[in-house]
Structures are given as C-alpha cells and as structure tokens.
Amino acid sequence: MMVAMNDKDTTALAHVAAIPPYPPGRPISAVAREFGLDPARIVKLASNENPMGCSPKALEAIHAAAKLTHQYPDFDCYELRELLVAENGVETGWVLPGAGSSDLILQAARGWLGAGRNAVIPQYSFASYESGAAAQGASVINVPARGWDHDLDALVKAVTPETGVLFLATPNNPIGTAVAPAALEAFLAAIPAHVLVVLDEAYREFLPAAERPDLQRLIAIRRNLLVLRTFSKIHGLAALRVGYGIAHPSIISILKRLQLPFAVSTAGQMAAVASLRDRRFTQSCEELNTAENARLSRAFAEGGFDHVPSRANFILFHVGDGPGTAQALMRRGVITRPVANYGLKTWLRVSIGLVEENDIFLGHLRELLPEGSRAG
Ligand SMILES: Cc1ncc(COP(=O)(O)O)c(C=O)c1O
C-alpha cells in the first residue's frame, strides 16, 4: 500500500528537513513551457554561466570522451590534476578535482563540521555554505557585511574555539565585490589556526590579473586553507561539473576520504584539460566580460538604476520589487535572478551576457521601469 507523506511526516533528521532547498536559476526549457515562449528567443542571465559557451577544443574533447562512456573515469583525474599542479606551482598532493566546487564545499563541511561545531559565514554568501553546514548539524554564525563588502574584522572576531570552517568568497556572489589581495592576506593571518578557511575563487578569472590573490603567498601565510576554483564560469563547462581544491596534502587527504568515487566524468576531465590549454578562449571571455560589465554599469547609471560595481560576471542592481521585476522580465523571455533569499528583496542579479543578450535585457528593463529605481 502507498503511504502518502508530506514534509511534516518525514522521518529524516530534523536539522536536515529544515534546510532550505537550493534555489537554482530557472532553465530555459521550463520558462519556455510556462510562458509559451520560443526557447530560441529566451535570454538566460540567471546563473553566471559563460555566454560564449565553452572552448571549441573542449567541445572536441567532449566528443572524444563520448566514446569512453562505458568505462569509469580515471579516479585520480591524473592528467587534469597534474596540469593544475603545474599551473598553480604546487606539488602533487596539493590538488583535488571534484564534481564542481560545490562538491568540495560539501566535502569540507562533512570533514570539519558537525554537532557542537560552527561555521562562520559572511552575510550575502553562496547558499551552499549554509546548507552544507546545516546538513552536518553544525550551527552557523552569520556575520553582517560592511556595506557591500565582507566585514573582515568582524569575521575574525566571530571565530570561536568551536569554529570548524570559515567560508569566504572573493569575488563574492551575489554581490560582485572582491577583497583586495593585501587585505585578504592580513585576514588569513589573523584567523586562528584551528579554523579551516575555505576561500572560494569561483569568479577569480574575472578579476584583473593584478587583483587576483597570489596563491603562493596565501599558502605561505596559512596552512589550514582550502582554495576552491571551478570550470563552471570562465571555462563554460557548468554542465560537466568540474571544480578543484588546492590545499596542503593533510587537508586533501581528508577531503579524498569523503569523495563520491568517480565523481568527475571523463568528459569533464578531458574538457577541463582542453580548456586550460586554450588560453585564447578564456582570454576572449575575460575581454567580453570586462567590456560588457562597463557598458551595463553605464546603462544602469544612465537609466537611474543603482547597482553595485562588479568584479565578477554578474551585476546586482536595484529595481524596487525584485521578485516582481524578475517575473515580468521572465514573461518577456529574459531570465534574471531574484535575490530575496539573501535578504535583498528590492534587488536583482543579472549575469553579464553577449552584447545582443545584454541589449535585449536592457531594452525590456527600460520598458518595465522607465524611471529606473534608486535604492533611496
Ligand atoms: C561563489 C560560488 N561558489 C561556488 C559555486 C559553485 O560552482 P560549481 O559547483 O559549478 O563549481 C558558485 C556557483 O554559482 C558560486 O557562485
């Protein structure tokens, strides 16, 4: 006999049942179905993906990998790992690929958090930090931002002897601000040694080279540090789920025990290798993003929309009614990201798209809100 259950009846752990589900950007197919739109005319600017797609070399690698689908992938991701080791000037043992950086965020939570421990998390942080901590039954210490920036002093002060992990993203999603390298180094030196600092650099490549944190300096300052990177953003491989962590081998060795075996697909490994070797492609993505970031920022200013200057591939801008405007834009075939779940009900986040996509977005935004929207 089938027994109907609702959320209240669940026999799952209460702290797990209380975790808010991850709020993903809506896929084009779902929006097309709901609003009766032609999928080909929908512009998706909701998940900070790469509007240029991925490198043609990565596409070739994916085709080649398709023939190996019946075999398990290389467990150790040998070729990818060794390329990352060389690129980052670290030794073998310092790099661990995972199924997106999300995978490594959850591994860090599982290795370092549990009942009786806490995670220190800045206000306006990527949602998986909190859900990862909550899934472990750990408590969360939320640290208010200072304006739109992380309050680094307050984060240091928030640490307790029970803190297992401190999560910090720079550039930060959903805000787009970044921590200057010197401030980051001083901050890392000030965090007590027992805390694993997870430094999430998902948007690193969108920073000008001089503003990117220097890995060698960071690992010299702090041993208990896990740096996370991803192939989902500048490399345009989000669907293949590839990310990696860089950390002292003693940390990598713990994370490895928590890995889903064969989590990184063969296509993911081969495409990531090909993309790393195609510097010309990522360079062109960086250039498009820089130019369109500047153009969109100017358009917001001219149109009377407050926005937060962005160091990433998305921009937070003020609309008054975030969810309502997102819905109105969606009806017109433009998918943006409401950020009410971050306590930002009057703002929206838009990913920086191709020139034509940004023009379509701006055209609809101006029609919907001809007067713009100041935060007041
Ligand atoms: C700050 C940050 N970290 C991590 C991720 C997860 O990326 P992935 O799991 O695709 O590597 C994202 C995705 O948007 C992000 O914004």
Short mmCIF file of C-alpha atoms and ligand atoms in Angstrom, two decimals:
data_model
loop_
_atom_site.label_atom_id
_atom_site.label_comp_id
_atom_site.label_asym_id
_atom_site.label_seq_id
_atom_site.Cartn_x
_atom_site.Cartn_y
_atom_site.Cartn_z
CA MET A 1 0.00 0.00 0.00
CA MET A 2 1.27 3.50 -0.84
CA VAL A 3 1.52 5.73 2.19
CA ALA A 4 1.20 9.45 1.50
CA MET A 5 3.82 11.53 3.28
CA ASN A 6 4.22 15.24 3.48
CA ASP A 7 7.20 17.23 4.75
CA LYS A 8 5.91 17.21 8.31
CA ASP A 9 5.67 13.40 8.39
CA THR A 10 9.24 12.82 7.33
CA THR A 11 11.39 10.52 9.39
CA ALA A 12 14.55 12.29 8.13
CA LEU A 13 16.73 14.13 10.63
CA ALA A 14 15.02 17.34 11.75
CA HIS A 15 18.06 19.55 11.06
CA VAL A 16 18.19 18.18 7.52
CA ALA A 17 14.46 18.65 6.90
CA ALA A 18 14.89 22.28 7.99
CA ILE A 19 17.47 23.11 5.25
CA PRO A 20 16.02 25.47 2.63
CA PRO A 21 16.25 23.79 -0.82
CA TYR A 22 18.93 25.21 -3.15
CA PRO A 23 17.35 27.99 -5.26
CA PRO A 24 18.62 27.33 -8.82
CA GLY A 25 18.29 29.72 -11.76
CA ARG A 26 15.39 28.59 -13.95
CA PRO A 27 16.27 26.60 -17.08
CA ILE A 28 15.24 27.91 -20.49
CA SER A 29 13.05 24.85 -21.18
CA ALA A 30 10.97 25.42 -18.01
CA VAL A 31 10.46 29.13 -18.74
CA ALA A 32 9.51 28.37 -22.37
CA ARG A 33 6.89 25.86 -21.20
CA GLU A 34 5.44 28.12 -18.51
CA PHE A 35 5.10 31.26 -20.62
CA GLY A 36 4.57 29.67 -24.03
CA LEU A 37 7.79 31.23 -25.39
CA ASP A 38 10.12 30.09 -28.15
CA PRO A 39 13.17 28.65 -26.30
CA ALA A 40 15.45 30.03 -29.01
CA ARG A 41 14.41 33.58 -28.11
CA ILE A 42 14.89 33.25 -24.36
CA VAL A 43 17.89 35.02 -22.84
CA LYS A 44 19.22 33.30 -19.71
CA LEU A 45 21.15 35.65 -17.47
CA ALA A 46 20.43 33.91 -14.17
CA SER A 47 23.27 31.55 -13.24
CA ASN A 48 26.52 33.38 -14.04
CA GLU A 49 27.28 31.00 -16.88
CA ASN A 50 29.63 31.73 -19.77
CA PRO A 51 27.58 33.35 -22.58
CA MET A 52 30.31 32.40 -25.08
CA GLY A 53 29.81 28.70 -24.39
CA CYS A 54 32.99 26.70 -23.96
CA SER A 55 36.24 26.40 -25.87
CA PRO A 56 35.95 24.62 -29.26
CA LYS A 57 38.86 22.48 -28.04
CA ALA A 58 36.78 21.46 -25.02
CA LEU A 59 33.92 20.51 -27.35
CA GLU A 60 36.27 18.29 -29.35
CA ALA A 61 37.41 16.66 -26.11
CA ILE A 62 33.79 16.01 -25.11
CA HIS A 63 33.17 14.28 -28.45
CA ALA A 64 36.26 12.13 -27.92
CA ALA A 65 35.20 11.34 -24.35
CA ALA A 66 31.77 10.17 -25.51
CA LYS A 67 33.41 7.02 -26.91
CA LEU A 68 34.67 6.15 -23.41
CA THR A 69 31.28 6.40 -21.75
CA HIS A 70 31.09 2.68 -20.90
CA GLN A 71 34.26 2.92 -18.78
CA TYR A 72 34.55 4.52 -15.36
CA PRO A 73 36.52 7.75 -15.46
CA ASP A 74 40.10 8.00 -14.17
CA PHE A 75 39.52 8.05 -10.41
CA ASP A 76 42.58 10.26 -9.81
CA CYS A 77 41.89 12.66 -12.71
CA TYR A 78 45.61 12.25 -13.37
CA GLU A 79 46.05 14.45 -16.43
CA LEU A 80 43.82 17.24 -15.14
CA ARG A 81 45.34 17.13 -11.68
CA GLU A 82 48.92 17.28 -12.97
CA LEU A 83 48.08 20.18 -15.27
CA LEU A 84 46.54 22.07 -12.35
CA VAL A 85 49.56 21.24 -10.19
CA ALA A 86 51.86 22.73 -12.85
CA GLU A 87 49.64 25.77 -13.50
CA ASN A 88 49.46 26.64 -9.84
CA GLY A 89 53.11 25.98 -8.97
CA VAL A 90 52.29 23.47 -6.22
CA GLU A 91 53.36 19.88 -5.69
CA THR A 92 51.36 16.75 -6.49
CA GLY A 93 49.17 16.08 -3.48
CA TRP A 94 48.03 19.70 -3.26
CA VAL A 95 45.23 19.49 -5.85
CA LEU A 96 41.93 17.63 -5.74
CA PRO A 97 39.42 17.79 -8.60
CA GLY A 98 35.77 17.42 -7.68
CA ALA A 99 32.30 17.49 -9.24
CA GLY A 100 32.14 21.27 -9.30
CA SER A 101 33.38 23.38 -6.44
CA SER A 102 30.01 22.64 -4.82
CA ASP A 103 31.25 19.09 -4.28
CA LEU A 104 34.32 20.34 -2.41
CA ILE A 105 32.26 22.80 -0.33
CA LEU A 106 30.18 19.87 0.89
CA GLN A 107 33.25 17.71 1.49
CA ALA A 108 34.78 20.45 3.64
CA ALA A 109 31.55 20.71 5.60
CA ARG A 110 31.44 16.95 6.11
CA GLY A 111 35.07 16.77 7.20
CA TRP A 112 35.19 19.75 9.51
CA LEU A 113 31.63 20.38 10.73
CA GLY A 114 29.22 18.51 12.96
CA ALA A 115 27.12 18.91 16.09
CA GLY A 116 28.95 21.11 18.58
CA ARG A 117 30.93 22.92 15.87
CA ASN A 118 30.04 26.08 13.98
CA ALA A 119 30.66 27.58 10.56
CA VAL A 120 31.42 31.29 10.26
CA ILE A 121 29.71 32.61 7.13
CA PRO A 122 29.54 36.21 5.88
CA GLN A 123 26.18 37.79 5.12
CA TYR A 124 25.44 37.50 1.37
CA SER A 125 27.24 34.23 0.77
CA PHE A 126 26.75 31.43 -1.73
CA ALA A 127 23.81 29.38 -0.42
CA SER A 128 25.67 26.04 -0.26
CA TYR A 129 27.90 27.17 2.62
CA GLU A 130 24.98 27.43 4.99
CA SER A 131 23.12 24.36 3.73
CA GLY A 132 26.36 22.33 3.86
CA ALA A 133 26.92 23.36 7.48
CA ALA A 134 23.29 22.79 8.42
CA ALA A 135 23.33 19.30 6.90
CA GLN A 136 26.10 18.41 9.34
CA GLY A 137 24.09 19.61 12.33
CA ALA A 138 26.61 22.42 12.87
CA SER A 139 25.47 25.88 13.90
CA VAL A 140 26.05 28.88 11.68
CA ILE A 141 27.47 32.22 12.77
CA ASN A 142 26.34 34.80 10.21
CA VAL A 143 28.49 37.90 10.12
CA PRO A 144 26.86 41.10 8.79
CA ALA A 145 28.55 42.73 5.81
CA ARG A 146 30.04 46.22 5.99
CA GLY A 147 28.15 47.96 3.21
CA TRP A 148 28.54 45.56 0.29
CA ASP A 149 31.89 44.20 1.46
CA HIS A 150 32.79 41.34 3.77
CA ASP A 151 33.48 42.73 7.25
CA LEU A 152 36.85 41.05 7.67
CA ASP A 153 37.46 42.34 11.22
CA ALA A 154 34.05 41.11 12.36
CA LEU A 155 34.69 37.72 10.73
CA VAL A 156 37.93 37.33 12.71
CA LYS A 157 36.11 38.29 15.91
CA ALA A 158 33.25 35.86 15.20
CA VAL A 159 35.54 32.80 15.34
CA THR A 160 35.14 30.65 18.46
CA PRO A 161 37.08 27.60 19.69
CA GLU A 162 34.23 25.52 18.18
CA THR A 163 34.56 27.02 14.68
CA GLY A 164 35.32 24.30 12.15
CA VAL A 165 35.15 26.24 8.89
CA LEU A 166 35.07 29.85 7.77
CA PHE A 167 33.76 30.31 4.24
CA LEU A 168 34.77 33.35 2.21
CA ALA A 169 34.12 34.01 -1.48
CA THR A 170 36.05 36.63 -3.42
CA PRO A 171 34.71 37.93 -5.75
CA ASN A 172 31.55 37.38 -3.78
CA ASN A 173 28.29 36.00 -5.17
CA PRO A 174 25.63 37.54 -5.28
CA ILE A 175 27.21 40.96 -4.63
CA GLY A 176 30.17 41.07 -7.01
CA THR A 177 32.64 42.81 -4.68
CA ALA A 178 36.15 41.44 -4.10
CA VAL A 179 38.64 41.54 -1.24
CA ALA A 180 41.93 43.29 -2.12
CA PRO A 181 44.90 40.85 -2.00
CA ALA A 182 46.70 42.67 0.84
CA ALA A 183 43.55 42.76 2.99
CA LEU A 184 42.96 39.08 2.27
CA GLU A 185 46.48 38.17 3.37
CA ALA A 186 46.15 40.12 6.63
CA PHE A 187 42.78 38.48 7.24
CA LEU A 188 44.10 34.95 6.69
CA ALA A 189 46.96 35.60 9.09
CA ALA A 190 44.50 36.79 11.77
CA ILE A 191 42.18 33.76 11.71
CA PRO A 192 43.06 31.26 14.48
CA ALA A 193 44.98 28.23 13.22
CA HIS A 194 42.32 25.63 14.12
CA VAL A 195 39.83 27.01 11.56
CA LEU A 196 39.74 25.63 8.02
CA VAL A 197 39.35 28.70 5.82
CA VAL A 198 37.55 27.85 2.58
CA LEU A 199 38.47 30.55 0.11
CA ASP A 200 36.07 30.30 -2.81
CA GLU A 201 37.52 31.74 -6.01
CA ALA A 202 34.76 30.70 -8.43
CA TYR A 203 34.96 34.13 -10.12
CA ARG A 204 38.73 34.65 -9.81
CA GLU A 205 39.36 34.86 -13.55
CA PHE A 206 37.11 37.90 -13.93
CA LEU A 207 39.44 39.96 -11.76
CA PRO A 208 42.21 41.90 -13.50
CA ALA A 209 45.43 39.88 -13.06
CA ALA A 210 46.89 42.37 -10.56
CA GLU A 211 43.86 41.97 -8.29
CA ARG A 212 43.93 38.19 -8.13
CA PRO A 213 45.12 36.75 -4.81
CA ASP A 214 48.60 35.22 -5.06
CA LEU A 215 48.24 31.54 -4.20
CA GLN A 216 51.88 31.14 -3.18
CA ARG A 217 51.62 33.98 -0.69
CA LEU A 218 48.34 32.66 0.71
CA ILE A 219 49.63 29.14 1.32
CA ALA A 220 52.78 30.55 2.90
CA ILE A 221 50.65 32.56 5.34
CA ARG A 222 48.22 29.85 6.29
CA ARG A 223 48.35 26.06 6.35
CA ASN A 224 44.71 25.47 7.23
CA LEU A 225 43.38 26.81 3.93
CA LEU A 226 41.33 25.30 1.11
CA VAL A 227 41.22 27.35 -2.11
CA LEU A 228 38.35 26.46 -4.43
CA ARG A 229 38.20 27.04 -8.17
CA THR A 230 35.70 25.98 -10.83
CA PHE A 231 35.40 25.21 -14.53
CA SER A 232 31.74 26.29 -14.47
CA LYS A 233 32.33 30.01 -15.02
CA ILE A 234 35.13 31.32 -17.26
CA HIS A 235 35.66 27.85 -18.80
CA GLY A 236 31.96 27.47 -19.64
CA LEU A 237 31.74 23.83 -18.52
CA ALA A 238 28.97 24.18 -15.92
CA ALA A 239 27.00 21.15 -17.12
CA LEU A 240 30.02 18.86 -16.79
CA ARG A 241 30.51 19.69 -13.07
CA VAL A 242 34.24 20.16 -12.65
CA GLY A 243 35.95 22.14 -9.93
CA TYR A 244 39.04 21.67 -7.79
CA GLY A 245 40.55 22.43 -4.44
CA ILE A 246 44.11 23.47 -3.66
CA ALA A 247 45.29 22.76 -0.13
CA HIS A 248 48.04 21.23 1.98
CA PRO A 249 48.14 17.44 1.43
CA SER A 250 46.93 16.88 5.00
CA ILE A 251 43.66 18.63 4.06
CA ILE A 252 43.40 16.99 0.64
CA SER A 253 43.82 13.61 2.29
CA ILE A 254 40.72 14.21 4.46
CA LEU A 255 38.65 15.52 1.53
CA LYS A 256 39.57 12.47 -0.55
CA ARG A 257 38.00 10.14 2.01
CA LEU A 258 34.69 11.95 1.52
CA GLN A 259 34.63 11.88 -2.26
CA LEU A 260 31.94 10.21 -4.26
CA PRO A 261 34.00 7.66 -6.22
CA PHE A 262 34.46 8.64 -9.89
CA ALA A 263 32.65 11.95 -9.32
CA VAL A 264 34.41 13.77 -12.16
CA SER A 265 33.28 12.37 -15.51
CA THR A 266 35.69 11.52 -18.30
CA ALA A 267 34.12 14.25 -20.45
CA GLY A 268 34.58 16.71 -17.60
CA GLN A 269 38.23 15.78 -17.08
CA MET A 270 39.09 15.87 -20.79
CA ALA A 271 37.19 19.10 -21.47
CA ALA A 272 38.80 20.82 -18.49
CA VAL A 273 42.26 19.85 -19.72
CA ALA A 274 41.48 21.10 -23.23
CA SER A 275 40.07 24.36 -21.89
CA LEU A 276 43.08 25.03 -19.68
CA ARG A 277 45.25 24.68 -22.77
CA ASP A 278 43.09 27.06 -24.81
CA ARG A 279 44.16 30.31 -23.21
CA ARG A 280 42.91 32.26 -26.21
CA PHE A 281 39.32 31.25 -25.49
CA THR A 282 39.33 32.22 -21.81
CA GLN A 283 41.14 35.46 -22.69
CA SER A 284 38.36 36.40 -25.12
CA CYS A 285 35.74 35.64 -22.42
CA GLU A 286 37.57 37.88 -19.95
CA GLU A 287 37.66 40.67 -22.53
CA LEU A 288 33.95 40.40 -23.37
CA ASN A 289 33.07 40.38 -19.68
CA THR A 290 35.17 43.46 -18.93
CA ALA A 291 33.70 45.43 -21.82
CA GLU A 292 30.09 44.42 -21.13
CA ASN A 293 30.45 44.93 -17.39
CA ALA A 294 31.46 48.54 -18.12
CA ARG A 295 28.68 49.03 -20.68
CA LEU A 296 25.94 47.57 -18.45
CA SER A 297 27.17 49.62 -15.49
CA ARG A 298 26.95 52.79 -17.60
CA ALA A 299 23.47 51.81 -18.77
CA PHE A 300 22.32 51.28 -15.16
CA ALA A 301 23.70 54.67 -14.14
CA GLU A 302 22.12 56.43 -17.12
CA GLY A 303 18.80 54.62 -16.65
CA GLY A 304 18.55 55.61 -12.98
CA PHE A 305 19.27 52.16 -11.50
CA ASP A 306 21.53 51.83 -8.51
CA HIS A 307 23.98 48.97 -8.94
CA VAL A 308 26.97 47.52 -7.11
CA PRO A 309 30.20 47.84 -9.14
CA SER A 310 31.10 44.25 -10.01
CA ARG A 311 34.42 42.41 -10.14
CA ALA A 312 32.70 39.27 -11.47
CA ASN A 313 30.46 38.17 -14.38
CA PHE A 314 27.19 39.43 -12.90
CA ILE A 315 25.82 42.69 -11.53
CA LEU A 316 23.49 43.36 -8.61
CA PHE A 317 21.09 46.21 -9.43
CA HIS A 318 18.16 47.87 -7.68
CA VAL A 319 14.64 47.52 -9.04
CA GLY A 320 12.31 48.11 -6.06
CA ASP A 321 10.36 44.86 -6.40
CA GLY A 322 12.94 42.15 -7.13
CA PRO A 323 10.70 39.08 -7.47
CA GLY A 324 8.01 41.07 -9.38
CA THR A 325 10.51 42.53 -11.85
CA ALA A 326 12.17 39.13 -12.33
CA GLN A 327 8.75 37.66 -13.14
CA ALA A 328 7.90 40.49 -15.56
CA LEU A 329 11.26 40.08 -17.32
CA MET A 330 10.74 36.32 -17.49
CA ARG A 331 7.38 36.77 -19.23
CA ARG A 332 9.33 38.70 -21.85
CA GLY A 333 11.86 35.89 -22.16
CA VAL A 334 14.68 37.31 -20.02
CA ILE A 335 15.68 35.15 -17.03
CA THR A 336 17.42 37.08 -14.23
CA ARG A 337 18.00 36.04 -10.64
CA PRO A 338 15.87 37.29 -7.75
CA VAL A 339 17.97 37.52 -4.58
CA ALA A 340 15.23 37.78 -1.93
CA ASN A 341 16.64 34.60 -0.36
CA TYR A 342 19.71 36.69 0.53
CA GLY A 343 17.52 39.34 2.18
CA LEU A 344 17.78 41.51 -0.96
CA LYS A 345 14.12 41.77 -1.95
CA THR A 346 14.50 45.05 -3.81
CA TRP A 347 17.47 43.95 -5.92
CA LEU A 348 18.06 41.62 -8.85
CA ARG A 349 21.21 39.92 -10.10
CA VAL A 350 21.88 39.76 -13.81
CA SER A 351 24.66 37.71 -15.38
CA ILE A 352 26.70 39.56 -17.98
CA GLY A 353 25.75 38.11 -21.36
CA LEU A 354 26.67 38.60 -25.00
CA VAL A 355 26.23 42.13 -26.41
CA GLU A 356 22.90 41.20 -28.03
CA GLU A 357 21.62 39.48 -24.89
CA ASN A 358 22.50 42.46 -22.72
CA ASP A 359 20.76 44.77 -25.21
CA ILE A 360 17.57 42.67 -25.07
CA PHE A 361 17.71 42.68 -21.26
CA LEU A 362 18.28 46.45 -21.08
CA GLY A 363 15.50 47.14 -23.59
CA HIS A 364 12.93 45.22 -21.54
CA LEU A 365 14.17 46.66 -18.25
CA ARG A 366 13.81 50.22 -19.56
CA GLU A 367 10.31 49.48 -20.81
CA LEU A 368 9.26 47.99 -17.48
CA LEU A 369 10.91 50.65 -15.31
CA PRO A 370 11.32 53.80 -17.45
CA GLU A 371 12.12 55.92 -14.41
CA GLY A 372 14.79 53.50 -13.12
CA SER A 373 14.97 52.66 -9.43
CA ARG A 374 17.11 54.28 -6.79
CA ALA A 375 17.65 52.42 -3.52
CA GLY A 376 16.77 55.58 -1.57
C1 LIG B 1 30.64 31.62 -5.05
C2 LIG B 1 30.33 30.32 -5.72
N1 LIG B 1 30.95 29.22 -5.32
C3 LIG B 1 30.72 28.03 -5.88
C4 LIG B 1 29.80 27.90 -6.90
C5 LIG B 1 29.52 26.52 -7.43
O1 LIG B 1 30.07 26.31 -8.63
P1 LIG B 1 30.27 24.86 -9.24
O2 LIG B 1 29.75 23.86 -8.27
O3 LIG B 1 29.53 24.86 -10.51
O4 LIG B 1 31.75 24.73 -9.41
C6 LIG B 1 29.12 29.01 -7.37
C7 LIG B 1 28.12 28.87 -8.43
O5 LIG B 1 27.44 29.75 -8.83
C8 LIG B 1 29.38 30.25 -6.75
O6 LIG B 1 28.73 31.35 -7.12
#
